[in-house]
mmCIF file of C-alpha atoms and ligand atoms in Angstrom:
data_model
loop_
_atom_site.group_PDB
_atom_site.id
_atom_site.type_symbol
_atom_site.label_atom_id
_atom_site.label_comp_id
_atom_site.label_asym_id
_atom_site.label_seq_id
_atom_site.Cartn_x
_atom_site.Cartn_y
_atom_site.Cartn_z
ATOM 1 C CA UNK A 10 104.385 290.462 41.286
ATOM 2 C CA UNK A 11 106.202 293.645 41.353
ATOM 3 C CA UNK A 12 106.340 295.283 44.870
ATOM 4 C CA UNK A 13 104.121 298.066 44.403
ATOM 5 C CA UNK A 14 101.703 295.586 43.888
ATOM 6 C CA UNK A 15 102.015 293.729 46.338
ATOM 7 C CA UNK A 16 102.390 296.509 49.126
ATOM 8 C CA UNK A 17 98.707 298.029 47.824
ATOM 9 C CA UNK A 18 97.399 294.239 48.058
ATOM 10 C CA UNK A 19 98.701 293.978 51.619
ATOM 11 C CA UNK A 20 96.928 296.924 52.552
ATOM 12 C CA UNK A 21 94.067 295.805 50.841
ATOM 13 C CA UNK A 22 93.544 292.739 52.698
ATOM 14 C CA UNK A 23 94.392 294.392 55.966
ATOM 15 C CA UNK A 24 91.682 297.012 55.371
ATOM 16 C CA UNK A 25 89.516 293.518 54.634
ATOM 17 C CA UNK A 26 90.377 291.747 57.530
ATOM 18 C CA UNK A 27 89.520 295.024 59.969
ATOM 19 C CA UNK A 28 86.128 295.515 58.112
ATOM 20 C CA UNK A 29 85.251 291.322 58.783
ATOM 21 C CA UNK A 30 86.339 291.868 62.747
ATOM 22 C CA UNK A 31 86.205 295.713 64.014
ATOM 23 C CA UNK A 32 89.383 295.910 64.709
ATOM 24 C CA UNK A 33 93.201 294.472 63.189
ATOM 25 C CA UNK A 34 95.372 292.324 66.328
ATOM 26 C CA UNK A 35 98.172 294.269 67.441
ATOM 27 C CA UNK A 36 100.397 292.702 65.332
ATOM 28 C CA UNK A 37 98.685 293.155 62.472
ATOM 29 C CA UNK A 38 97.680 296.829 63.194
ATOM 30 C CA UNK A 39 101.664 297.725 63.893
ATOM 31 C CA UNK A 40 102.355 295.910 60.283
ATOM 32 C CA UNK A 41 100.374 298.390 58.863
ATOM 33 C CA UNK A 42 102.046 301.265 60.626
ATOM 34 C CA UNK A 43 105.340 300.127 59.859
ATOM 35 C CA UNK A 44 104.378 299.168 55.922
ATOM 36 C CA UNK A 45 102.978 302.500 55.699
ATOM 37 C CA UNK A 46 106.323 304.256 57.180
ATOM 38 C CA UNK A 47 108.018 302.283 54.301
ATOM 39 C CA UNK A 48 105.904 302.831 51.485
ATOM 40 C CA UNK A 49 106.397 306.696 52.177
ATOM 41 C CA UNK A 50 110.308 306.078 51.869
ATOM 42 C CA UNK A 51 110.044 303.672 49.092
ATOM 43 C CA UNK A 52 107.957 306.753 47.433
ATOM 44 C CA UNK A 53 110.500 309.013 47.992
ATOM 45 C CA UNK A 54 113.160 306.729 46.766
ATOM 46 C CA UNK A 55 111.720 306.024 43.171
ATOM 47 C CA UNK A 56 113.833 303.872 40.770
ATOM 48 C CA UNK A 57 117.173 303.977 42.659
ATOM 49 C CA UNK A 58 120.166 304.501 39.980
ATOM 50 C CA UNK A 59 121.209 301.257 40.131
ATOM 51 C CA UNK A 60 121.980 298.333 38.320
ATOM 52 C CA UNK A 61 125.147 295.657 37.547
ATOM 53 C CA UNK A 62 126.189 294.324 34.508
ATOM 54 C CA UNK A 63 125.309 290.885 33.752
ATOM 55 C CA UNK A 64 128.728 289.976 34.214
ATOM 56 C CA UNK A 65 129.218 290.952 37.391
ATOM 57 C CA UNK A 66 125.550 289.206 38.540
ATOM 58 C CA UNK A 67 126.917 286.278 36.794
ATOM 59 C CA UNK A 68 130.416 286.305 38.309
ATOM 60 C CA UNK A 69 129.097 287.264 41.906
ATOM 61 C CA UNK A 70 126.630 284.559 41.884
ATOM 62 C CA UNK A 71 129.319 281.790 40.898
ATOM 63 C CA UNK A 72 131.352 282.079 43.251
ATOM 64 C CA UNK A 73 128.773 282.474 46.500
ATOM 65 C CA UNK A 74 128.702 286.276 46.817
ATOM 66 C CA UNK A 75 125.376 287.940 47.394
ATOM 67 C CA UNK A 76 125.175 290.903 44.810
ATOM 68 C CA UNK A 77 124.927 293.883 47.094
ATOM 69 C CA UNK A 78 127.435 295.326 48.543
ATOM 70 C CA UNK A 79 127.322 297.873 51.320
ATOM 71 C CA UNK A 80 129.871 300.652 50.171
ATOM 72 C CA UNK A 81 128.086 300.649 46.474
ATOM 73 C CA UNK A 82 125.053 301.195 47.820
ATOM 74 C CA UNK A 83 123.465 304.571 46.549
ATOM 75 C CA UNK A 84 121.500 305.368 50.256
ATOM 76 C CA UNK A 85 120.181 308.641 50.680
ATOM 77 C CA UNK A 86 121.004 308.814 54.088
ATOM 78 C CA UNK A 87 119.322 311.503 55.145
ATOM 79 C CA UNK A 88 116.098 310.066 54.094
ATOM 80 C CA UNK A 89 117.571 306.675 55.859
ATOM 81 C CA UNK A 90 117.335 308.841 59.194
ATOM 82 C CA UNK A 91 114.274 309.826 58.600
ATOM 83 C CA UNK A 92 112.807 306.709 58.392
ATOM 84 C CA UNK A 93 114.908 305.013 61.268
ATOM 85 C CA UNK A 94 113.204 307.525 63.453
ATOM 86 C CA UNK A 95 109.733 306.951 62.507
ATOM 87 C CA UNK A 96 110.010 303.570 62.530
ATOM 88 C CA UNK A 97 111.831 303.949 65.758
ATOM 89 C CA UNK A 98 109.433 305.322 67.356
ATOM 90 C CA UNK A 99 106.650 302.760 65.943
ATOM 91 C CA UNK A 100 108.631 299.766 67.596
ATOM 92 C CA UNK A 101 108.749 302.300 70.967
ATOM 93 C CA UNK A 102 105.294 302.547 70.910
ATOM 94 C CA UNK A 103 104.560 298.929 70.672
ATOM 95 C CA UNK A 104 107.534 297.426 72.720
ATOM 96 C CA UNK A 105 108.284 297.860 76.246
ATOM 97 C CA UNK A 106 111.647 297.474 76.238
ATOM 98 C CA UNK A 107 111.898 300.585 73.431
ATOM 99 C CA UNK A 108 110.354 303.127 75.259
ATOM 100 C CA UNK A 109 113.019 304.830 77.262
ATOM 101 C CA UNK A 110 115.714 304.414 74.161
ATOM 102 C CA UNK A 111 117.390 307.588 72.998
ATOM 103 C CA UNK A 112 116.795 306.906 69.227
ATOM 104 C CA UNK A 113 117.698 310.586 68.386
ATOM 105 C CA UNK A 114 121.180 310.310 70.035
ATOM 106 C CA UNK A 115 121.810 306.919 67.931
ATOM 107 C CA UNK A 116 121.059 308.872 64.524
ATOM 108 C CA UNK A 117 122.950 311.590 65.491
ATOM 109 C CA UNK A 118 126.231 312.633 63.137
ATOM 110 C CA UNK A 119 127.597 309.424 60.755
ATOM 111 C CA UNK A 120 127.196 307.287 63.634
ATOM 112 C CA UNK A 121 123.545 305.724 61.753
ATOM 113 C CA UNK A 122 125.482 305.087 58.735
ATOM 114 C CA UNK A 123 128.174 302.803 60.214
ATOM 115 C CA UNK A 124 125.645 300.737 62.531
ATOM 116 C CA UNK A 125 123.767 300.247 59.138
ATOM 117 C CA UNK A 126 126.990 299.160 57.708
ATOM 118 C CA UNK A 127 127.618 297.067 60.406
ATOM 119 C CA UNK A 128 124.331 295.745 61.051
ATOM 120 C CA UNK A 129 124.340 295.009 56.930
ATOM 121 C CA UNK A 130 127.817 292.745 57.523
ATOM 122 C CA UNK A 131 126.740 291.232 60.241
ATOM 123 C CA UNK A 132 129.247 292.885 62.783
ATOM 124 C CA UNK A 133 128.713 291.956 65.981
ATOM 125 C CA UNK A 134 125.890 293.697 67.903
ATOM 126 C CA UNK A 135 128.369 294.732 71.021
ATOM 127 C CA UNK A 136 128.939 297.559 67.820
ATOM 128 C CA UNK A 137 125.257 298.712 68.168
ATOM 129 C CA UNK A 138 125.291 298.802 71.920
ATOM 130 C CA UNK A 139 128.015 301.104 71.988
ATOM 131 C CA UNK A 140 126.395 303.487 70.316
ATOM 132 C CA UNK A 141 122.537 303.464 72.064
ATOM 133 C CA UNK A 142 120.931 302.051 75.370
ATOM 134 C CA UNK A 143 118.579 300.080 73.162
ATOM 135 C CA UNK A 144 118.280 296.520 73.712
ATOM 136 C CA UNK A 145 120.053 294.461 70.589
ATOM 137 C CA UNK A 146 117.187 293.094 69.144
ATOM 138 C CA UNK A 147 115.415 295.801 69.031
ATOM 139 C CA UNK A 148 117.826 298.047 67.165
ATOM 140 C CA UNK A 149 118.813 295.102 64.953
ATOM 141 C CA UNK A 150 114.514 294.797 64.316
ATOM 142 C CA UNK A 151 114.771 299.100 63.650
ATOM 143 C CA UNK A 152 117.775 299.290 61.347
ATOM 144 C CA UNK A 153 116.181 295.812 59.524
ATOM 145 C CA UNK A 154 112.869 297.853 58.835
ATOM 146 C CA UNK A 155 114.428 300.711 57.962
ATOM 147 C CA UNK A 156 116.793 299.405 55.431
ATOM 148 C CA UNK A 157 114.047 297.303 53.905
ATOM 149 C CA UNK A 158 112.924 299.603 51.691
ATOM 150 C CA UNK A 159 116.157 300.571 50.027
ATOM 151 C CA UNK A 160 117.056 296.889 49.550
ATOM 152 C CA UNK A 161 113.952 295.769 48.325
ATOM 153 C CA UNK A 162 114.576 298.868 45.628
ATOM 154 C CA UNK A 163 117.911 297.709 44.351
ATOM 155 C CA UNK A 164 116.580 293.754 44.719
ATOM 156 C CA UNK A 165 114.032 295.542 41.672
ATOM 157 C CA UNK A 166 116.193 296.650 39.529
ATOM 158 C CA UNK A 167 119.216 293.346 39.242
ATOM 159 C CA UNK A 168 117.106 290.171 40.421
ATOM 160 C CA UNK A 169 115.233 289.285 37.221
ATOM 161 C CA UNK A 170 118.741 288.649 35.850
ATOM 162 C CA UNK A 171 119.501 285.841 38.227
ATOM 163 C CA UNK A 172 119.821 282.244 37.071
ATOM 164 C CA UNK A 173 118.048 280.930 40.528
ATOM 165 C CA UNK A 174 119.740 277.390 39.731
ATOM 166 C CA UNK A 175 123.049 278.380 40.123
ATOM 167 C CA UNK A 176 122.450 279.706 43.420
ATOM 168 C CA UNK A 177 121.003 277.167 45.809
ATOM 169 C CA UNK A 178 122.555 278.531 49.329
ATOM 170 C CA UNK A 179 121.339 278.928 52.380
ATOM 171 C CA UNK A 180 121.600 282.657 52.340
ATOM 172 C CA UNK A 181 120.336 285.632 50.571
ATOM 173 C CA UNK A 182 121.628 285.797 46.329
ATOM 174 C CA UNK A 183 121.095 289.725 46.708
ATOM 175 C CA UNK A 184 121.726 291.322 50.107
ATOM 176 C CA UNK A 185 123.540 287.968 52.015
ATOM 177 C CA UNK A 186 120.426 287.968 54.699
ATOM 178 C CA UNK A 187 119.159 284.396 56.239
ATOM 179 C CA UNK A 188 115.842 283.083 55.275
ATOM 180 C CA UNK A 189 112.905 283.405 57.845
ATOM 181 C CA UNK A 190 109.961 282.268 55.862
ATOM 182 C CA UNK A 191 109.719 279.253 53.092
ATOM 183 C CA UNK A 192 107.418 278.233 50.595
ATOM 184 C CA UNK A 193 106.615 275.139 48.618
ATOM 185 C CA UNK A 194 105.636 276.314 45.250
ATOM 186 C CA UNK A 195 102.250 275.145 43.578
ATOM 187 C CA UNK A 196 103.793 273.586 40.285
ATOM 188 C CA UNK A 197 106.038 270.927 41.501
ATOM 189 C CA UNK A 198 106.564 271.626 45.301
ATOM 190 C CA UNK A 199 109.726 273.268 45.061
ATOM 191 C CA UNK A 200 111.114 274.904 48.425
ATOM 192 C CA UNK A 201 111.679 278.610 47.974
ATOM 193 C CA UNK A 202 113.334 280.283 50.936
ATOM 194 C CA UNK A 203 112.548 284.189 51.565
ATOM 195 C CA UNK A 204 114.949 287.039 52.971
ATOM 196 C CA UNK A 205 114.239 287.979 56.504
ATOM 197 C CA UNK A 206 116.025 291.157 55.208
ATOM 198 C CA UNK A 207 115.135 292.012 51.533
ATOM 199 C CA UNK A 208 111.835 289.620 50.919
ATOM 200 C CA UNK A 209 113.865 287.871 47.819
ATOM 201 C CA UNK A 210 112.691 284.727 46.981
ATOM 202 C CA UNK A 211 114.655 282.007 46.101
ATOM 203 C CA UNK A 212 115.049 277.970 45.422
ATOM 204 C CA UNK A 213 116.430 276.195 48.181
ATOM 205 C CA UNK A 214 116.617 271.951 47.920
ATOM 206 C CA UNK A 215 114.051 270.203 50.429
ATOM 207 C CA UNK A 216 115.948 267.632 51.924
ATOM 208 C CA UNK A 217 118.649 269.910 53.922
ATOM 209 C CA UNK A 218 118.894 272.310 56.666
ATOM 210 C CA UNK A 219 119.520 275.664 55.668
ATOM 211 C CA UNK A 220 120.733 276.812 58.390
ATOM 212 C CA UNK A 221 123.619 274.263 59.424
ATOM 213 C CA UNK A 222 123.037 272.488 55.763
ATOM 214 C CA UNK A 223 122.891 268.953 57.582
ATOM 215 C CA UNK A 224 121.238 266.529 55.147
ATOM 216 C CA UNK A 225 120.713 263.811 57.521
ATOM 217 C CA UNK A 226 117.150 262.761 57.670
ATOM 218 C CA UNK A 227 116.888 261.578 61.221
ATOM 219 C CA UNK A 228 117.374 264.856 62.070
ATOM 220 C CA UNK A 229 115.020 266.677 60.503
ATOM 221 C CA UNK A 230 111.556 266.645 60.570
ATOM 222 C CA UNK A 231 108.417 268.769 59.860
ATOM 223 C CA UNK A 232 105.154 269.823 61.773
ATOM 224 C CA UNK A 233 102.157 270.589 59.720
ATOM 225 C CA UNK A 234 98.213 271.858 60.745
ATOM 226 C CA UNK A 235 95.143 269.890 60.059
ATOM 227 C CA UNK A 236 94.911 271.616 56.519
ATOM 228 C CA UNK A 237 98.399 270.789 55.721
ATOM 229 C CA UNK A 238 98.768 274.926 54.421
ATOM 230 C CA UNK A 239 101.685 275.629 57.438
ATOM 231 C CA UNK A 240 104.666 273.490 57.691
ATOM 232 C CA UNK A 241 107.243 274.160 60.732
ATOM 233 C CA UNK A 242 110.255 272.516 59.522
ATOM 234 C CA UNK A 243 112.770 272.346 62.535
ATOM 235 C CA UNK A 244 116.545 270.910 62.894
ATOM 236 C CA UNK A 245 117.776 268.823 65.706
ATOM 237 C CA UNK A 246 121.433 269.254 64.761
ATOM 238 C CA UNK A 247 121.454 273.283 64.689
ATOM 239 C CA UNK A 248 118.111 273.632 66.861
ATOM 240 C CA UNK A 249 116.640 276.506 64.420
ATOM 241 C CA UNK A 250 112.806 276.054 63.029
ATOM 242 C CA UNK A 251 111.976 277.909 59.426
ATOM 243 C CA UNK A 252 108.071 278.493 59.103
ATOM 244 C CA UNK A 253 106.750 277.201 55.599
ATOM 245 C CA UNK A 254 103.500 277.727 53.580
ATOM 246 C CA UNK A 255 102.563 275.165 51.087
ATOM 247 C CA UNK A 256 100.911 277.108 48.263
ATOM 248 C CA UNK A 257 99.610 273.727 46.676
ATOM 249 C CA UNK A 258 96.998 273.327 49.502
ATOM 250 C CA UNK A 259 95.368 276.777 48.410
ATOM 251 C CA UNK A 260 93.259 278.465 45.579
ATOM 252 C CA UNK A 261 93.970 281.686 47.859
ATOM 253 C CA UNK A 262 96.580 284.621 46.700
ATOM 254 C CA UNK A 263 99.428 284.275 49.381
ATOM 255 C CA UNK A 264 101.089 287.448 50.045
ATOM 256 C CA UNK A 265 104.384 286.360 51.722
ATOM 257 C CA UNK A 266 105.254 289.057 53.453
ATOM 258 C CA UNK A 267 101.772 288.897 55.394
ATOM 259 C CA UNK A 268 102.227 285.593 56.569
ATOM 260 C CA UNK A 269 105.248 285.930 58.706
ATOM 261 C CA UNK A 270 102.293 288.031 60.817
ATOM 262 C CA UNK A 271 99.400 284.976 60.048
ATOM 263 C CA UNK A 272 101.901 282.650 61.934
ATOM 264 C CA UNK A 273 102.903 284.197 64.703
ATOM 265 C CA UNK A 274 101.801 281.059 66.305
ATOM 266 C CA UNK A 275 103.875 279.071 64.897
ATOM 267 C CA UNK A 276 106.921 281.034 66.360
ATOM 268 C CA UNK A 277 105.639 280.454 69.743
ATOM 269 C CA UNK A 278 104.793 276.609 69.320
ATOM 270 C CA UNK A 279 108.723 276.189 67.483
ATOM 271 C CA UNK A 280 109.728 278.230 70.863
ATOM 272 C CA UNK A 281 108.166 276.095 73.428
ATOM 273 C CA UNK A 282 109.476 272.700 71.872
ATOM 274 C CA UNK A 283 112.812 274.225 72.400
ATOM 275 C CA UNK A 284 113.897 275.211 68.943
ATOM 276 C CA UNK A 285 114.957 278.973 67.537
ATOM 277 C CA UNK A 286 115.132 281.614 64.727
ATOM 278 C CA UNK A 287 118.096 281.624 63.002
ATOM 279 C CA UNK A 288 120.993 282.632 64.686
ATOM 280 C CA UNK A 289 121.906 286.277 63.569
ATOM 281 C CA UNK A 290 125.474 286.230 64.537
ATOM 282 C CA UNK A 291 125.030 283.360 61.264
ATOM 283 C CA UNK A 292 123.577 286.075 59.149
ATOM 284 C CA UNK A 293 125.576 287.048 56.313
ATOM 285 C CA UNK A 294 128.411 283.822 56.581
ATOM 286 C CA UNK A 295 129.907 283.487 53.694
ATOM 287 C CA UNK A 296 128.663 286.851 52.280
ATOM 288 C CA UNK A 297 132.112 288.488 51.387
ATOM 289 C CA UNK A 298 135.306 286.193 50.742
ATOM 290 C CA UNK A 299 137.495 286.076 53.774
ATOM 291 C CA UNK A 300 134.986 287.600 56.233
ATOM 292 C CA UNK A 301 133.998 284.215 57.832
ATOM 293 C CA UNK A 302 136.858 284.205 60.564
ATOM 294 C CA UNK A 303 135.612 287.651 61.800
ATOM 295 C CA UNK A 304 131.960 286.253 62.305
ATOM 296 C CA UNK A 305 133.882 283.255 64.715
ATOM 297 C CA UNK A 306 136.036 285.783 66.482
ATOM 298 C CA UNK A 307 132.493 287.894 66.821
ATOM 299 C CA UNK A 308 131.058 285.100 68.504
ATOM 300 C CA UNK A 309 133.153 283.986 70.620
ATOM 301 C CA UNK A 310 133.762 287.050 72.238
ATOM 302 C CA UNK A 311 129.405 287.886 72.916
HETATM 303 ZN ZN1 ZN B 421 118.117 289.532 51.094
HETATM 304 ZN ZN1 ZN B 422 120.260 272.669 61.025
#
């Protein structure tokens, strides 16, 4: 399904959903605040210019190395700004600990641009904090929704030329980004892993962690509802949970990036049991050669 598609569908069933109960939950409702912020930029952004040969997808996907890379990157940053703010002041609106942060100061000058960059190569937040009184999270959450749309435009125009079986690791083939939703596909049960960052969907083998890539068995383990649909696969050697959706137990269309919202419950039941989200200081390991001993130093020194 091409994007387009699947934003109008989202908004669709949203629109549904509100007719059926009066109203949309609060997270629901800011979803389709913050989709509609990005469907103005994606607008505005059209078909970026860019593409890479098939020799350089080929190459890059070899040898481990997501296919974006941050300084080739054709950003209109001005129109970046733009959306930062709005979206900016969206999470302000909805979260308490955004409403006294001085977004406008944080875009100010080049300063956006290199908190992108270094929110893109998984620097270490201390960067971010230098440069704003907003809480890390929360700026990490802003940049992440603001850089979505430009990501998910270049994912457009190179994925179809990816071989998915060459790939096969834990992190993002296009923009390096961990997973934070799974699937298990309705032909054959496959496990597909999707970008918390860019939405790209790729295969990812069942029996391992991808977060620590343990492969012992005794250590990891699966919750599921009554209908079997949600799966909360969690890891005792790395502590992290993934949420899963098993698209065999459905007739219904899935639209993944709805469900992280649907199963907002799960998040809270993975929580209380002791486990967490990904790591982000993990984000983006291996996603340039030689950058992993900077992610150690990074985290050693938080
Ligand atoms: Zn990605
Ligand atoms: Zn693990």
């Amino acid at each position: 399904m091409t994007t387009a598609n699947m934003d109008k569908k989202i908004l669709k069933k949203l629109e549904a959903l509100e007719k059926k109960e009066g109203a949309l939950a609060g997270p629901l409702d800011f979803y389709r605040k913050l989709l509609s912020i990005q469907l103005d930029t994606k607008r505005h952004t059209g078909k970026p210019r860019f593409s890479l040969s098939p020799e350089t997808i080929n190459e890059r996907i070899n040898a481990g190395r997501p296919l974006l890379e941050f300084d080739k990157l054709p950003v209109d940053w001005s129109l970046f700004e733009d959306t930062f703010k709005k979206i900016g002041a969206l999470f302000a609106s909805y979260s308490r600990d955004g409403a006294g942060t001085d977004w406008k100061q944080l875009s100010a000058g080049s300063s956006l641009k290199e908190a992108a960059r270094a929110w893109f190569e998984g620097a270490p937040p201390s960067f971010l904090m230098a440069e704003s009184n907003a809480n890390t999270t929360l700026w990490e959450h802003v940049i992440q929704a603001a850089f979505n749309p430009f990501l998910v435009a270049y994912r457009d125009s190179i994925y179809s030329q990816v071989n998915q079986e060459y790939w096969r690791r834990s992190y993002c083939p296009v923009c390096g980004g961990s997973p934070d939703f799974a699937f298990l596909d309705k032909e054959r049960g496959s496990r597909y892993l999707v970008c918390s960052r860019c939405d790209t969907e790729w295969i990812f083998q069942r029996l391992a962690c991808p977060f620590c890539g343990t492969q012992n068995q005794s250590s990891l383990t699966y919750f599921s509802d009554d209908k079997g649909l949600y799966r909360l696969y969690v890891c005792d050697e790395c502590q992290c949970y993934l949420k899963a959706i098993d698209l065999r137990q459905t007739e219904d269309e899935i639209l993944m990036p709805l469900e992280r919202f649907f199963t907002l419950d799960l998040d809270i039941q993975a929580q209380e049991k002791g486990y967490k989200p990904v790591a982000k200081a993990r984000d983006r390991v291996g996603a340039e050669e030689g950058r992993e001993d900077q992610y150690k130093k990074a985290n050693i020194n938080q």
